[in-house]
Coordinates of C-alpha atoms and ligand atoms in Angstrom, one line a residue:
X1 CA 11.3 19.6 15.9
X2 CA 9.1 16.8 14.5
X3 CA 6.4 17.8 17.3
X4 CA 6.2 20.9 15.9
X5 CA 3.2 21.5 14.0
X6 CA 2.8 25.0 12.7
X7 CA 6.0 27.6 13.1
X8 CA 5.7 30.2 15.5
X9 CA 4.5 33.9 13.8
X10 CA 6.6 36.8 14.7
X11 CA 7.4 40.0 13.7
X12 CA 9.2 41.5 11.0
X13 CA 10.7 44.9 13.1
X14 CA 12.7 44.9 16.1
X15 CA 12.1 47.9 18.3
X16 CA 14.0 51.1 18.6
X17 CA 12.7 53.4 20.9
X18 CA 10.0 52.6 23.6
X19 CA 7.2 54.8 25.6
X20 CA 7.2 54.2 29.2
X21 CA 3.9 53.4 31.1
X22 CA 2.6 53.9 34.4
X23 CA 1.8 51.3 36.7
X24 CA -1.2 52.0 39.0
X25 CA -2.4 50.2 42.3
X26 CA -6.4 48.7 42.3
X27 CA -7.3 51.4 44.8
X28 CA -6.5 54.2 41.9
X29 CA -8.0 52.3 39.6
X30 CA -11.4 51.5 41.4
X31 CA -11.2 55.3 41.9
X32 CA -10.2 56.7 37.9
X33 CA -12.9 54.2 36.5
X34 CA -15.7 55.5 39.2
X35 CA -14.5 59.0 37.8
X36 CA -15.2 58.1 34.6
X37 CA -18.8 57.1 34.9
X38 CA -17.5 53.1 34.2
X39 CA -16.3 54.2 30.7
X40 CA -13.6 53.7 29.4
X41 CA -13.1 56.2 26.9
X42 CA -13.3 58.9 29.6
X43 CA -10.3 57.0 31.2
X44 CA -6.8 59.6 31.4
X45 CA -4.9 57.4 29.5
X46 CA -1.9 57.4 31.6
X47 CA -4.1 55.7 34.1
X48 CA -4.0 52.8 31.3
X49 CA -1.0 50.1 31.2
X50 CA -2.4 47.9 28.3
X51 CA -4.7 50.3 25.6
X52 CA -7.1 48.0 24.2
X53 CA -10.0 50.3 23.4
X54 CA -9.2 51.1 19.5
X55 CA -7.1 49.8 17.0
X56 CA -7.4 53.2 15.7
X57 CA -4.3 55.6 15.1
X58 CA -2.8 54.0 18.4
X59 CA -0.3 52.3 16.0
X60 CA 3.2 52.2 15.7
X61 CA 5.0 53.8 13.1
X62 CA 8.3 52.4 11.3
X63 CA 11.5 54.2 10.9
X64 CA 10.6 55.0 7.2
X65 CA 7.0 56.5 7.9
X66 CA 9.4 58.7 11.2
X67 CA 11.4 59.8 8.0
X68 CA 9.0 61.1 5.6
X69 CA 8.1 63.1 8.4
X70 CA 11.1 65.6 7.8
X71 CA 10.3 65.5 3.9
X72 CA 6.9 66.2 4.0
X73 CA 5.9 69.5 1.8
X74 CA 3.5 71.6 3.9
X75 CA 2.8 73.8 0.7
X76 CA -0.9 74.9 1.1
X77 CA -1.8 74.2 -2.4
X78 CA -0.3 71.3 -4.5
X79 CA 1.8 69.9 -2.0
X80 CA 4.3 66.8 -3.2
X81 CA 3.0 65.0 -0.6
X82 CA -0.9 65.0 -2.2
X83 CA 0.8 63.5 -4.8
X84 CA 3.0 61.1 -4.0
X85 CA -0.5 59.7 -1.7
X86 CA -2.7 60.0 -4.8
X87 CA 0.1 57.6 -6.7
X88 CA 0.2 54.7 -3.7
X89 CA -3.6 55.1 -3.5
X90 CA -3.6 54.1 -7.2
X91 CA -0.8 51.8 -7.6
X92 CA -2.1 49.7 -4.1
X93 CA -6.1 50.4 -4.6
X94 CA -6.1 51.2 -7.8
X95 CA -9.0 54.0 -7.1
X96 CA -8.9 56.8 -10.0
X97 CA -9.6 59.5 -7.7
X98 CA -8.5 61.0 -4.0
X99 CA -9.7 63.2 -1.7
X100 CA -7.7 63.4 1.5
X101 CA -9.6 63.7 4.9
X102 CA -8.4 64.2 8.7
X103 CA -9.9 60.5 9.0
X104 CA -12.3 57.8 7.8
X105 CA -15.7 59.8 9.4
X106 CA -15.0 63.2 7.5
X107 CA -14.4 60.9 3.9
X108 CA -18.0 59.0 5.2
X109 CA -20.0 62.8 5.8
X110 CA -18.6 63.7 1.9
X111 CA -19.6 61.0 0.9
X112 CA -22.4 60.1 1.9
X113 CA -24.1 64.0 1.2
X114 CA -23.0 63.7 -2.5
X115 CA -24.6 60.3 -3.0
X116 CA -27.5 59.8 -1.0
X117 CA -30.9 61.5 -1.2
X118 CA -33.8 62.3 1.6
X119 CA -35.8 58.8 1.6
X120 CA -32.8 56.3 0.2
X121 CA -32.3 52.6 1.6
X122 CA -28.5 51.9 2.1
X123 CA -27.8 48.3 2.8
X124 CA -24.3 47.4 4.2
X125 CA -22.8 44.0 5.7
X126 CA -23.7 45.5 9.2
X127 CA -23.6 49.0 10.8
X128 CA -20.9 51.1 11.6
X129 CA -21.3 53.9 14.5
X130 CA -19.7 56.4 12.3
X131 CA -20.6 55.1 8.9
X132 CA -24.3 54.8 9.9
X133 CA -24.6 58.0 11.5
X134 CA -23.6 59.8 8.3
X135 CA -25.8 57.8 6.4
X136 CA -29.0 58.7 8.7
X137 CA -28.3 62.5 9.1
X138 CA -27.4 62.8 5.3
X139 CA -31.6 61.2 4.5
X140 CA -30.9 57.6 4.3
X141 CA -32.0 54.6 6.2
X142 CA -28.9 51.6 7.0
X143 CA -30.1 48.3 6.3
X144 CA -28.2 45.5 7.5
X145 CA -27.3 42.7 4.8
X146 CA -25.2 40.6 6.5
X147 CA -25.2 36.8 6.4
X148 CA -27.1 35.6 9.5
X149 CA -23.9 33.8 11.0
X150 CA -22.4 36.9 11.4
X151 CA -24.8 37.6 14.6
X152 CA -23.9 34.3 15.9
X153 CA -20.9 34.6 18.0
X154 CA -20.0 30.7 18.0
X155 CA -21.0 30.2 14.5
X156 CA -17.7 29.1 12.8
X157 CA -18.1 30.4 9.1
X158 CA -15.1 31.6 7.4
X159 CA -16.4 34.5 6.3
X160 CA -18.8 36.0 8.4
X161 CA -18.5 39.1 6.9
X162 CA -20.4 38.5 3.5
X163 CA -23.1 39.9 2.2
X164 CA -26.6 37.7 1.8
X165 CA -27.4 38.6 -1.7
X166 CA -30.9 37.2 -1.1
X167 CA -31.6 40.1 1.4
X168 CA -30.5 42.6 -0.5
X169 CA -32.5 41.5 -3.7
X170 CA -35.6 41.7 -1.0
X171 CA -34.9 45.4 -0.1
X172 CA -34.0 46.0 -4.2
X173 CA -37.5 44.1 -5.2
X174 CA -39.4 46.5 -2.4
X175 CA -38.1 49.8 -3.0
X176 CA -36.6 49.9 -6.6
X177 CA -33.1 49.9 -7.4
X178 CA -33.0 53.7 -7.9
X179 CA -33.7 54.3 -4.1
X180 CA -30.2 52.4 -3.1
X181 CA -27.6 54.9 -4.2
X182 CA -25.0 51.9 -2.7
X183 CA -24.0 49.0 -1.0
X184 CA -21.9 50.2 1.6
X185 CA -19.3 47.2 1.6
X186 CA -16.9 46.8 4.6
X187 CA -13.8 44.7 4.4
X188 CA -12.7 43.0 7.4
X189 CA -16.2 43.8 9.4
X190 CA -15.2 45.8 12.6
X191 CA -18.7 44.7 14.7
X192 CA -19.0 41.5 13.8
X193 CA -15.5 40.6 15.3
X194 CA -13.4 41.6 12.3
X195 CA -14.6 39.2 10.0
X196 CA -13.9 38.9 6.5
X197 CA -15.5 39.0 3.2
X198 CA -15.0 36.3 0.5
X199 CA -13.5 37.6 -2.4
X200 CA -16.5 35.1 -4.4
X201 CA -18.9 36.7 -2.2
X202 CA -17.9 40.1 -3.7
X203 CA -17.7 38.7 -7.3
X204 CA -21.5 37.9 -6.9
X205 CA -22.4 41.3 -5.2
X206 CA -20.5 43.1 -8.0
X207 CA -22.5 40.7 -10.6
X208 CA -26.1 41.9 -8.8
X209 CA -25.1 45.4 -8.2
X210 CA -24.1 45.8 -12.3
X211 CA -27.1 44.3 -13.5
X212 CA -29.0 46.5 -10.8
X213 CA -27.1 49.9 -11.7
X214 CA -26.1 50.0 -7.8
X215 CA -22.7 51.8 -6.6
X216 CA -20.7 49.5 -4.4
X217 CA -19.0 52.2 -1.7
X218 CA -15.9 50.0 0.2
X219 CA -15.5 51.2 3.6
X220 CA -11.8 49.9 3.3
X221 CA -10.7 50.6 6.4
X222 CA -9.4 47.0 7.3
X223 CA -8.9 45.6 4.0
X224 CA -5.5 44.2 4.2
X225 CA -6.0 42.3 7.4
X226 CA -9.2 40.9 5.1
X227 CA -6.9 40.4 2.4
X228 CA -4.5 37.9 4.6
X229 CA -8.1 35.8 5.1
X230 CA -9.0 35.1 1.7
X231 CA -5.1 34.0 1.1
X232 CA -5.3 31.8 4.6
X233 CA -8.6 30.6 3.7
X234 CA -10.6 30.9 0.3
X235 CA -9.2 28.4 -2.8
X236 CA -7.3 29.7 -5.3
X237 CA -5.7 32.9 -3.1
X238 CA -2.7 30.5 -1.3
X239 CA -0.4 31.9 -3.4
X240 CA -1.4 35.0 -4.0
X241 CA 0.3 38.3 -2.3
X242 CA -1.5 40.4 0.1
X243 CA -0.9 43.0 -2.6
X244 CA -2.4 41.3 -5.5
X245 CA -5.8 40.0 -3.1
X246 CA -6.2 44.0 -1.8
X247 CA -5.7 45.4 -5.3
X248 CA -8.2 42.4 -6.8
X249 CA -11.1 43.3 -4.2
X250 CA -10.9 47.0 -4.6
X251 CA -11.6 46.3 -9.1
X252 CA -15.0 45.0 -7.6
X253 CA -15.9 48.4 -6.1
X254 CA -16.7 51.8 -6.8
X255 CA -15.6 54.0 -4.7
X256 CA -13.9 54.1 -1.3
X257 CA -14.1 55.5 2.5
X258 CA -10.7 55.2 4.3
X259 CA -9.5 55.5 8.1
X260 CA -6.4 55.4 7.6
X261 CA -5.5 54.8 11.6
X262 CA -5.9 51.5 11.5
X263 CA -4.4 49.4 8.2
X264 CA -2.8 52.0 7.0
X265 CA -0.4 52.1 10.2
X266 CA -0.5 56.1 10.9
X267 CA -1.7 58.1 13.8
X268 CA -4.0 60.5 12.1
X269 CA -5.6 60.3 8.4
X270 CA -8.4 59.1 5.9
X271 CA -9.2 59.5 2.6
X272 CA -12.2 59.3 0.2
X273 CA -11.7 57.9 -3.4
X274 CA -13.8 57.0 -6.2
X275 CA -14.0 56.2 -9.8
X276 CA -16.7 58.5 -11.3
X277 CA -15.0 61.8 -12.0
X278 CA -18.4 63.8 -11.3
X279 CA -18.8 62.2 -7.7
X280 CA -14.9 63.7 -7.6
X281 CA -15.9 66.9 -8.6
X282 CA -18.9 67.4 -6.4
X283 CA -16.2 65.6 -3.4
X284 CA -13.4 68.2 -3.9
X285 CA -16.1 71.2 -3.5
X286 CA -17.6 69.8 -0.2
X287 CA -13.7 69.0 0.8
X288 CA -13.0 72.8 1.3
X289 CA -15.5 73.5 3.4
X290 CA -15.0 70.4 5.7
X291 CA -11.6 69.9 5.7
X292 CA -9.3 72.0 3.7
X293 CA -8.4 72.3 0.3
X294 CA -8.6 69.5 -1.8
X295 CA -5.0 68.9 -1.9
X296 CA -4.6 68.5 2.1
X297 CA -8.0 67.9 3.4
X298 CA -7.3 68.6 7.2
X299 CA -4.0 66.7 6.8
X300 CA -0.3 67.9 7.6
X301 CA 1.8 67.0 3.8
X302 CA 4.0 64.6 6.2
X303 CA 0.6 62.9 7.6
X304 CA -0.1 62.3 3.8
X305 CA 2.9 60.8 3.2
X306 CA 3.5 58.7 6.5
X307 CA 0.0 56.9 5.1
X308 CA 1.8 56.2 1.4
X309 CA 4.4 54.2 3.0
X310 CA 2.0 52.9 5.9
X311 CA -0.2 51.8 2.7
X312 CA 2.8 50.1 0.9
X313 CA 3.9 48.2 4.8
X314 CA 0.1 47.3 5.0
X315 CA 0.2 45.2 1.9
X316 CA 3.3 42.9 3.2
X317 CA 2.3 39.4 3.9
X318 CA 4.9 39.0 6.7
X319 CA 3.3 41.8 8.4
X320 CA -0.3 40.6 8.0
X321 CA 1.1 37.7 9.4
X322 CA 2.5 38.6 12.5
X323 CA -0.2 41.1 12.8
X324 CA -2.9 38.4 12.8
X325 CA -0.7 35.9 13.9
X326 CA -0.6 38.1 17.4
X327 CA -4.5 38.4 17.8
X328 CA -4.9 34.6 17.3
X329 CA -2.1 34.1 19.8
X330 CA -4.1 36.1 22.3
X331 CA -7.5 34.6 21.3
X332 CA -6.3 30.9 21.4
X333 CA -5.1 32.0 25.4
X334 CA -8.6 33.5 26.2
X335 CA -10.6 29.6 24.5
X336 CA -7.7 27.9 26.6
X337 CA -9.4 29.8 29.8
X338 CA -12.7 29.2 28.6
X339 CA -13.6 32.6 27.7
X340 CA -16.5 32.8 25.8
X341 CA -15.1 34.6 22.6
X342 CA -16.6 35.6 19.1
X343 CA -15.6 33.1 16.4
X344 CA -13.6 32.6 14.2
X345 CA -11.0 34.4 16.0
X346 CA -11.1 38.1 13.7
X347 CA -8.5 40.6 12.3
X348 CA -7.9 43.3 14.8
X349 CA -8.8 42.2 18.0
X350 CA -11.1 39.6 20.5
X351 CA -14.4 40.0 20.9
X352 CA -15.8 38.8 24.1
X353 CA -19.4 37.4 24.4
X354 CA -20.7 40.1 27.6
X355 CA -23.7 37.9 27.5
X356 CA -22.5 34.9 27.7
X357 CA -19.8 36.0 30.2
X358 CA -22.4 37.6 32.5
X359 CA -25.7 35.8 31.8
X360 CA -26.9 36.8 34.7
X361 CA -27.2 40.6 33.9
X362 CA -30.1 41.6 31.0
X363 CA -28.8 44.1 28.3
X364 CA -30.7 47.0 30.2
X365 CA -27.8 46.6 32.4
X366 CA -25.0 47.0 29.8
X367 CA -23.3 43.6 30.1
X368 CA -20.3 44.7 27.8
X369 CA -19.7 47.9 29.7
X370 CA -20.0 46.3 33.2
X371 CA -17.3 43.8 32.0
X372 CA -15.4 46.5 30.1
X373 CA -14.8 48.2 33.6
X374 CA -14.4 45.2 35.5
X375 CA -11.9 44.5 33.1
X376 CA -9.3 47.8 33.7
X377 CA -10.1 47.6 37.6
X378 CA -8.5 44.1 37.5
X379 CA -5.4 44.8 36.1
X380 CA -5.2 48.5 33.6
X381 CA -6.3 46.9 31.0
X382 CA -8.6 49.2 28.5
X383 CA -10.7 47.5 26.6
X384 CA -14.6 48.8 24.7
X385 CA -17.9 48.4 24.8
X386 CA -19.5 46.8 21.4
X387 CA -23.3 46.5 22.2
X388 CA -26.0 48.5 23.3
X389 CA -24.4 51.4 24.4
X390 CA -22.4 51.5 20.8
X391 CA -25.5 50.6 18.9
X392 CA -27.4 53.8 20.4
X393 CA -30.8 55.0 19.3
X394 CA -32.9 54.6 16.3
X395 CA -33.8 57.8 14.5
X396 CA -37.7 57.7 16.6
X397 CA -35.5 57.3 19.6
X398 CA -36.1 53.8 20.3
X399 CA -32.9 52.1 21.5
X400 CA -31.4 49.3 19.0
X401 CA -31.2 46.2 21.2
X402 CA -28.2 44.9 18.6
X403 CA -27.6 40.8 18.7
X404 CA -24.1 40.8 19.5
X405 CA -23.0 42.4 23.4
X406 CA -19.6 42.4 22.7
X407 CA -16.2 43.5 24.5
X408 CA -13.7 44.3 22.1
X409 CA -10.1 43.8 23.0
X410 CA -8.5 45.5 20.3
X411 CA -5.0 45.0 19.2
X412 CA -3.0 48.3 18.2
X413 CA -0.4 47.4 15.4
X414 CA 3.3 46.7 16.3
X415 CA 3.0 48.3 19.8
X416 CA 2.5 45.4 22.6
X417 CA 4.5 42.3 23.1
X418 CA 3.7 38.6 23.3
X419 CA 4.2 39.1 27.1
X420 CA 1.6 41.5 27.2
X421 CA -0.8 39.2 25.6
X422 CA -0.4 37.0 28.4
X423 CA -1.5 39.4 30.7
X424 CA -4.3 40.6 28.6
X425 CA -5.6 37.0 29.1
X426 CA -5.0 36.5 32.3
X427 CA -6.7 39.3 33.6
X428 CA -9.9 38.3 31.5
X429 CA -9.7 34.9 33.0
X430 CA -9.2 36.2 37.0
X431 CA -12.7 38.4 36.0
X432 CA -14.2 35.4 34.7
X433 CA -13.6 33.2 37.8
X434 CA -15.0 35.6 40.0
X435 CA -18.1 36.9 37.3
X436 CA -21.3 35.8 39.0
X437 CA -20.5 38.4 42.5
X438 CA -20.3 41.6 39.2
X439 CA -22.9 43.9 39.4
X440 CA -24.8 45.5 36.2
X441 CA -24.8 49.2 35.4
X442 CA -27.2 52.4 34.9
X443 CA -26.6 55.2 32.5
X444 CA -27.2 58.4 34.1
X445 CA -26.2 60.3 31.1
X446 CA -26.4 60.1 27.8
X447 CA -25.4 62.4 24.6
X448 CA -27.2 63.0 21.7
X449 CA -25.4 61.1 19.2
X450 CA -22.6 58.3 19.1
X451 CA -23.3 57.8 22.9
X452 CA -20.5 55.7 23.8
X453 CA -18.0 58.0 23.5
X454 CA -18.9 59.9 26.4
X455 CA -22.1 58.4 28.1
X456 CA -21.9 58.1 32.0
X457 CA -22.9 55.3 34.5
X458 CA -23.3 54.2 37.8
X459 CA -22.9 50.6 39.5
X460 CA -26.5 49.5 40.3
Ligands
PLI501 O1 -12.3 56.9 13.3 P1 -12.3 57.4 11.8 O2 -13.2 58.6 11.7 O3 -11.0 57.6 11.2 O4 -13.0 56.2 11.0 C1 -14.3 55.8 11.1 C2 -14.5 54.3 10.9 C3 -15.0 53.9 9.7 N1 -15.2 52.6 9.4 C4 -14.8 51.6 10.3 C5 -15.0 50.2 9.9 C6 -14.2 52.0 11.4 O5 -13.8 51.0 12.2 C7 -14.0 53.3 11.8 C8 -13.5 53.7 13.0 N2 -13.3 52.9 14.0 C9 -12.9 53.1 15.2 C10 -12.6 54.4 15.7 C11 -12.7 51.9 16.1 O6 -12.3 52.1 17.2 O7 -13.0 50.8 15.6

């Protein structure tokens, strides 16, 4: 044992039931990816073996979230189960007021028509497909605040996530404070590689947004797994819980967006919350035209309540541990074959470098997709574009050309095994060795908005 430097994570559940998966040949999966137009989110999935494309309600629920689902109240109005949600959002988040919404994107498109105003500048610690979108078709322009590191896939700061204050006092001295409705603050950043935000970072943006009159709007979607970096990394949170670090972040903010299908450990679900009962108000009449009525919004009462307990599991540090502990296990494998990877390794899944991985092609030749579907013909593996395909078109229809060409190997929660890992690596490695005989890609078509979901290519 003296050898032994650092104990091994693993995880606090054992399994109880398990879904069986196809296995396919190359031939069918040469053929399923061609039928796809080299996407991979028009993939059948049971042409899949491992599902890397989304964190996002692809996770595993426990025995006691399986059990709420008998006790949920599907009550139209008032339903127990709006309560007993509203009571873990408080007592985790501490947020004074909920709305519930069928996911993270329906509680952005509420949000973002209450509070923001033909002409307003919205900076955020960089763009989110969804997030964005809502911002632009509700008036607003997304500015990205970000630290610079965080467009730097080798840079090595801990928290590449933060938010340079300097920018944002550039974009507050040029158009007034009163055009920024809010900093739209993301926890654990999703395209940046999951990267966190320091918790003194956020203590200086709430300092500057106070004195500035500025909302700060916490797209909280991944804020536990951000939680378990400030307590690994930033002074003074070592012994600190999960619990205590979430709740202490969330007192620095205003307001909340929530997809619940990814922290929060359910299938379906999202939620708005906020501090400012008029915001509420205005969010509980735009709810029932949207959603549903403000005490369900588009959710089933046993969806509501499988995200109460998936909140309370979230917040416990031998799950963040194992959770995390499972993505650094895979992205240690992928360094150890020389896979050029975004560092440090993040939250909720790898992020490989598509242009450093295939410097040969130019990003007019969708590097990240190419690999993407390189990736799934080699061995079933699903994986997603994070570049230009994602970043899509500016509102004059100029394409963003967005730093970062990123796959993203993204790790559902409590669903794959150490073993499969291994695979997940290997595969990316047997690409790798034979990467400069891949060919690039062309989009022959391409939808009007949030393009990656369904845009279709062929193999130049
Ligand atoms: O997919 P929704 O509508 O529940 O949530 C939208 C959303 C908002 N913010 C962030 C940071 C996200 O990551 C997010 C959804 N992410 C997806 C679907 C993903 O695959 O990353």
């Amino acid at each position: 044992m003296k050898n032994i430097k650092k104990r091994s994570w693993a995880e606090p559940y054992k399994m109880k039931m398990v879904e069986l998966l196809k296995m396919t040949t190359k031939p069918q999966r040469i053929k399923a990816i061609k039928d796809a137009g080299y996407n991979t989110f028009l993939l059948p999935s049971e042409d899949v073996y491992i599902d890397l494309l989304t964190d996002s309600g692809t996770n595993s629920m426990s025995d006691r979230q399986w059990g709420v689902f008998m006790t949920g109240d599907e009550a139209y109005a008032g339903s127990k189960s709006y309560y007993i949600l509203e009571e873990a959002i408080k007592k985790y988040y501490g947020y004074k007021y909920v709305v519930p919404t069928h996911q993270g994107r329906a509680a952005e498109n509420i949000l973002s028509q209450i509070l923001i105003k033909k002409g307003d500048i919205v900076p955020g610690n960089m763009y989110f497909t969804t997030t964005r979108l809502h911002q632009e078709l509700a008036g607003g322009t997304f500015v990205d605040v970000i630290i610079d590191e965080a467009h730097d896939p080798l840079n090595e700061h801990p928290f590449k996530g933060n938010i340079d204050i300097g920018k944002l006092d550039k974009l507050v001295k040029k158009h007034g404070a009163k055009k920024i409705p809010y900093v739209c603050l993301a926890t654990n950043v999703n395209m940046a590689g999951g990267q966190p935000v320091s918790m003194a970072n956020l203590k200086e943006l709430r300092a500057y947004t106070k004195k500035h009159g500025i909302r700060i709007i916490h797209d909280m979607t991944r804020v536990a797994e951000n939680a378990y970096f400030i307590q690994q990394r930033e002074k003074g949170y070592d012994k600190k819980s999960i619990r205590e670090i979430v709740k202490e972040i969330c007192s620095y903010t205003d307001g909340a967006t929530m997809s619940a299908k990814k922290d929060a450990l359910v299938n379906i679900g999202g939620f708005m919350a906020i501090n400012d009962w008029d915001v509420f108000e205005e969010a509980r009449n735009l709810v029932v035209v949207y959603e549903g009525l403000h005490t369900y919004g588009g959710l089933a009462g046993r969806d509501m309540e499988a995200i109460a307990v998936g909140i309370a599991e979230s917040l416990d540090d031998n799950h963040q541990r194992a959770r995390v502990g499972q993505v650094e296990y895979l992205g240690q494998k992928m360094i150890e074959y020389n896979i050029p990877i975004v560092k440090p390794i993040g939250g909720h899944g790898i992020f490989v470098d598509a242009k450093a991985f295939l410097p040969h092609l130019t990003q007019d030749q969708f590097p990240a997709q190419t690999l993407a579907a390189e990736l799934y013909i080699d061995s079933g593996v699903r994986t997603m574009e994070r570049g230009i395909v994602s970043a899509g078109r500016k509102p004059n229809g100029e394409n963003y050309y967005p730093k970062l060409e990123l796959v993203r190997f993204t790790i559902p929660r409590r669903v794959y095994t150490q073993a499969h890992m291994d695979v997940i690596a290997e595969s990316a490695a047997a690409v790798y060795d034979k990467r400069k005989s891949i060919k690039g890609l062309k989009m022959v078509y391409e939808p009007k908005y949030l393009r990656f979901f369904q845009a279709r290519f062929q193999k130049l």
